[in-house]
Amino acid sequence: MLSTFFAVLRRDLLLAWRGRADVLVTLAFFIIVVCLFPFGVGAEPNQLRAIAPGVLWVAALLACLLSLHRLFAQDYVDGTLEQLLLSREPAALWVTAKVLAFWLSTGLPVVAVAPAMALLLDLEQGGLPVLVISLMLGTPILALLGAVGAALTLGLRGGGMLLALLVLPLFVPVLIFGAGAVEAELSGSGAAAHLLLLGGGLAGALALAPVACAAALRISTD
């Protein structure tokens, strides 16, 4: 089973590297969204500092949403997805590998760039570690929940719009706890409760989302 997991993970990472233009577009989208906010709300430092956690989390959420449609699309078109579903390996196993590859190629670069964008918004340096930790816990949840939505809308006309409608309500709690962790740390009340909730959410998503995603893929390919 582990050999299958790592084979799918390696394959998807290799495909992501070959199509790295898509990865760069996602990263550029995140940077542009963050940079646009000072033009819209003004460049007053105190105001930017107050909205920085929410801005960064909203930008990360939208960047994830932008790239979700290609999580299974290419495999669906070339028939690879059907072959994987017909294999004897548990579908949840290779689905987890694909989601992990997706997060490593899209979510992790966003997490890496986020501290620089936080400094651009004049976020206090004391909040940077919590920001990174919250994104490390929260963006995998976005990827796992988004994978279920991507599987349900696979092959549908106008699937991108439907995907957004399906997953955005599920993303809201992650956004609240992620941005709230940074704000709580900066206010002095501590971010432990928010981070524990994100950790619990990640554990629950890891346990349930791959199974739900595999079932949705079987429905979409029938």
Short mmCIF file of C-alpha atoms in Angstrom, two decimals:
data_model
loop_
_atom_site.label_atom_id
_atom_site.label_comp_id
_atom_site.label_asym_id
_atom_site.label_seq_id
_atom_site.Cartn_x
_atom_site.Cartn_y
_atom_site.Cartn_z
CA MET A 1 0.00 0.00 0.00
CA LEU A 2 2.78 2.43 0.85
CA SER A 3 4.44 1.77 -2.48
CA THR A 4 1.22 2.79 -4.24
CA PHE A 5 0.93 5.89 -2.07
CA PHE A 6 4.45 7.05 -2.84
CA ALA A 7 4.14 6.15 -6.52
CA VAL A 8 1.03 8.33 -6.91
CA LEU A 9 2.62 11.08 -4.83
CA ARG A 10 5.79 11.05 -6.94
CA ARG A 11 3.81 11.00 -10.19
CA ASP A 12 1.63 13.96 -9.21
CA LEU A 13 4.59 15.99 -7.97
CA LEU A 14 6.39 15.30 -11.23
CA LEU A 15 3.33 16.41 -13.22
CA ALA A 16 3.11 19.53 -11.05
CA TRP A 17 6.76 20.29 -11.79
CA ARG A 18 6.21 19.86 -15.52
CA GLY A 19 3.18 22.14 -15.32
CA ARG A 20 4.81 24.55 -12.91
CA ALA A 21 3.31 27.50 -14.77
CA ASP A 22 -0.02 26.65 -13.09
CA VAL A 23 1.70 26.60 -9.69
CA LEU A 24 3.28 29.98 -10.38
CA VAL A 25 -0.09 31.39 -11.43
CA THR A 26 -1.59 30.31 -8.09
CA LEU A 27 1.28 31.87 -6.17
CA ALA A 28 1.11 35.06 -8.24
CA PHE A 29 -2.64 35.24 -7.60
CA PHE A 30 -2.05 35.05 -3.84
CA ILE A 31 0.55 37.83 -3.99
CA ILE A 32 -1.59 40.07 -6.22
CA VAL A 33 -4.68 39.71 -4.02
CA VAL A 34 -2.69 40.68 -0.92
CA CYS A 35 -1.08 43.63 -2.73
CA LEU A 36 -4.45 44.94 -3.93
CA PHE A 37 -5.91 45.40 -0.46
CA PRO A 38 -3.81 48.49 0.45
CA PHE A 39 -5.08 50.17 -2.71
CA GLY A 40 -8.68 49.43 -1.75
CA VAL A 41 -8.67 50.25 1.97
CA GLY A 42 -5.82 52.75 2.13
CA ALA A 43 -2.21 52.47 3.23
CA GLU A 44 -2.71 53.61 6.82
CA PRO A 45 -0.40 51.28 8.85
CA ASN A 46 -2.70 50.69 11.81
CA GLN A 47 -5.59 49.76 9.54
CA LEU A 48 -3.45 47.39 7.46
CA ARG A 49 -2.06 45.82 10.62
CA ALA A 50 -5.58 45.19 11.90
CA ILE A 51 -6.84 43.49 8.75
CA ALA A 52 -3.62 41.65 7.84
CA PRO A 53 -4.56 38.21 9.28
CA GLY A 54 -7.92 38.19 7.53
CA VAL A 55 -6.46 39.45 4.26
CA LEU A 56 -3.75 36.80 4.20
CA TRP A 57 -6.19 34.02 5.01
CA VAL A 58 -8.75 35.15 2.44
CA ALA A 59 -6.01 35.34 -0.20
CA ALA A 60 -4.79 31.83 0.70
CA LEU A 61 -8.34 30.50 0.56
CA LEU A 62 -8.97 32.03 -2.87
CA ALA A 63 -5.61 30.78 -4.18
CA CYS A 64 -6.55 27.25 -3.11
CA LEU A 65 -9.98 27.58 -4.70
CA LEU A 66 -8.42 28.82 -7.94
CA SER A 67 -6.43 25.62 -8.42
CA LEU A 68 -8.88 23.01 -7.12
CA HIS A 69 -10.45 22.33 -10.52
CA ARG A 70 -7.25 20.69 -11.83
CA LEU A 71 -6.89 18.27 -8.92
CA PHE A 72 -8.58 15.39 -10.79
CA ALA A 73 -9.36 16.96 -14.18
CA GLN A 74 -6.34 15.72 -16.16
CA ASP A 75 -6.61 12.18 -14.79
CA TYR A 76 -10.30 12.19 -15.65
CA VAL A 77 -9.65 13.25 -19.24
CA ASP A 78 -6.85 10.76 -20.00
CA GLY A 79 -8.51 7.78 -18.26
CA THR A 80 -5.99 7.46 -15.42
CA LEU A 81 -8.67 8.11 -12.83
CA GLU A 82 -10.82 5.24 -14.05
CA GLN A 83 -7.84 2.88 -13.95
CA LEU A 84 -7.05 3.94 -10.39
CA LEU A 85 -10.65 3.32 -9.34
CA LEU A 86 -10.54 -0.16 -10.91
CA SER A 87 -7.32 -1.09 -9.14
CA ARG A 88 -7.28 -3.25 -6.03
CA GLU A 89 -5.65 -0.56 -3.90
CA PRO A 90 -7.91 1.36 -1.48
CA ALA A 91 -9.13 4.47 -3.25
CA ALA A 92 -8.76 6.56 -0.11
CA LEU A 93 -5.03 5.79 -0.13
CA TRP A 94 -4.19 7.22 -3.53
CA VAL A 95 -6.71 10.05 -3.06
CA THR A 96 -4.72 11.07 0.04
CA ALA A 97 -1.51 10.93 -2.01
CA LYS A 98 -3.02 13.15 -4.70
CA VAL A 99 -4.27 15.68 -2.16
CA LEU A 100 -0.86 15.71 -0.46
CA ALA A 101 0.84 16.34 -3.81
CA PHE A 102 -1.67 19.10 -4.52
CA TRP A 103 -0.95 20.75 -1.17
CA LEU A 104 2.83 20.44 -1.58
CA SER A 105 2.66 22.10 -5.00
CA THR A 106 0.12 24.83 -4.23
CA GLY A 107 -0.47 25.22 -0.49
CA LEU A 108 3.13 24.98 0.70
CA PRO A 109 4.42 27.76 -1.61
CA VAL A 110 1.63 30.02 -0.31
CA VAL A 111 2.68 29.25 3.27
CA ALA A 112 6.31 30.03 2.37
CA VAL A 113 5.44 33.41 0.84
CA ALA A 114 2.91 34.43 3.51
CA PRO A 115 5.43 35.88 6.02
CA ALA A 116 6.78 38.27 3.38
CA MET A 117 3.24 39.34 2.51
CA ALA A 118 2.52 39.78 6.23
CA LEU A 119 5.44 42.18 6.55
CA LEU A 120 4.10 44.06 3.55
CA LEU A 121 0.89 44.60 5.53
CA ASP A 122 2.91 45.64 8.59
CA LEU A 123 1.83 42.65 10.67
CA GLU A 124 3.67 42.55 13.99
CA GLN A 125 6.54 40.08 13.92
CA GLY A 126 5.20 38.34 17.01
CA GLY A 127 2.28 37.10 14.95
CA LEU A 128 4.36 35.60 12.13
CA PRO A 129 5.04 32.19 13.76
CA VAL A 130 1.35 31.74 14.57
CA LEU A 131 0.42 32.80 11.04
CA VAL A 132 2.71 30.16 9.55
CA ILE A 133 1.49 27.45 11.95
CA SER A 134 -2.16 28.29 11.30
CA LEU A 135 -1.58 28.14 7.54
CA MET A 136 0.31 24.85 7.88
CA LEU A 137 -2.68 23.39 9.72
CA GLY A 138 -5.44 25.14 7.80
CA THR A 139 -4.40 24.92 4.16
CA PRO A 140 -4.36 21.07 4.19
CA ILE A 141 -7.94 21.20 5.48
CA LEU A 142 -8.84 23.46 2.55
CA ALA A 143 -7.20 20.99 0.17
CA LEU A 144 -9.01 17.98 1.68
CA LEU A 145 -12.42 19.63 1.73
CA GLY A 146 -11.84 21.08 -1.72
CA ALA A 147 -10.94 17.64 -3.06
CA VAL A 148 -14.40 16.38 -2.11
CA GLY A 149 -15.99 19.29 -3.95
CA ALA A 150 -13.71 18.78 -6.96
CA ALA A 151 -14.69 15.11 -7.08
CA LEU A 152 -18.41 15.88 -6.89
CA THR A 153 -18.24 18.44 -9.74
CA LEU A 154 -15.86 16.45 -11.94
CA GLY A 155 -16.91 16.50 -15.58
CA LEU A 156 -19.91 18.79 -15.03
CA ARG A 157 -20.57 21.77 -17.25
CA GLY A 158 -19.94 24.90 -15.20
CA GLY A 159 -18.27 22.77 -12.57
CA GLY A 160 -15.95 25.57 -11.47
CA MET A 161 -18.83 27.77 -10.35
CA LEU A 162 -20.58 24.87 -8.64
CA LEU A 163 -17.34 23.88 -6.94
CA ALA A 164 -17.02 27.35 -5.42
CA LEU A 165 -20.60 27.24 -4.17
CA LEU A 166 -20.04 23.83 -2.59
CA VAL A 167 -16.76 24.40 -0.81
CA LEU A 168 -16.81 28.06 0.23
CA PRO A 169 -19.28 27.49 3.11
CA LEU A 170 -17.04 24.65 4.33
CA PHE A 171 -13.99 26.90 4.19
CA VAL A 172 -15.50 29.56 6.45
CA PRO A 173 -14.73 27.87 9.82
CA VAL A 174 -11.12 27.31 8.74
CA LEU A 175 -10.87 30.96 7.78
CA ILE A 176 -12.33 32.09 11.12
CA PHE A 177 -10.03 29.95 13.26
CA GLY A 178 -6.96 30.62 11.12
CA ALA A 179 -7.27 34.40 11.13
CA GLY A 180 -8.53 34.31 14.71
CA ALA A 181 -5.39 32.50 15.88
CA VAL A 182 -3.15 35.35 14.69
CA GLU A 183 -5.45 38.01 16.13
CA ALA A 184 -5.64 36.19 19.48
CA GLU A 185 -1.85 35.95 19.65
CA LEU A 186 -1.43 39.63 18.91
CA SER A 187 -4.06 40.60 21.48
CA GLY A 188 -2.27 38.62 24.18
CA SER A 189 -4.98 36.03 24.80
CA GLY A 190 -2.99 33.23 23.15
CA ALA A 191 -3.59 31.24 19.99
CA ALA A 192 -3.56 27.76 21.53
CA ALA A 193 -7.32 27.22 21.41
CA HIS A 194 -7.60 28.25 17.76
CA LEU A 195 -4.62 26.12 16.73
CA LEU A 196 -5.99 23.10 18.60
CA LEU A 197 -9.30 23.51 16.78
CA LEU A 198 -7.44 23.66 13.46
CA GLY A 199 -5.46 20.56 14.45
CA GLY A 200 -8.65 18.72 15.32
CA GLY A 201 -10.20 19.82 12.06
CA LEU A 202 -7.18 18.54 10.16
CA ALA A 203 -7.35 15.18 11.93
CA GLY A 204 -11.05 14.88 11.14
CA ALA A 205 -10.56 15.90 7.53
CA LEU A 206 -7.72 13.39 7.10
CA ALA A 207 -9.94 10.62 8.45
CA LEU A 208 -13.13 11.43 6.53
CA ALA A 209 -12.37 13.48 3.42
CA PRO A 210 -10.39 10.82 1.44
CA VAL A 211 -13.19 8.28 1.91
CA ALA A 212 -15.86 10.81 0.89
CA CYS A 213 -13.72 11.93 -2.05
CA ALA A 214 -13.26 8.36 -3.28
CA ALA A 215 -17.02 7.76 -3.12
CA ALA A 216 -17.66 11.03 -5.00
CA LEU A 217 -15.16 10.05 -7.70
CA ARG A 218 -16.94 6.73 -8.24
CA ILE A 219 -20.25 8.59 -8.62
CA SER A 220 -18.73 11.12 -11.04
CA THR A 221 -17.13 8.47 -13.24
CA ASP A 222 -20.17 6.16 -13.46
#
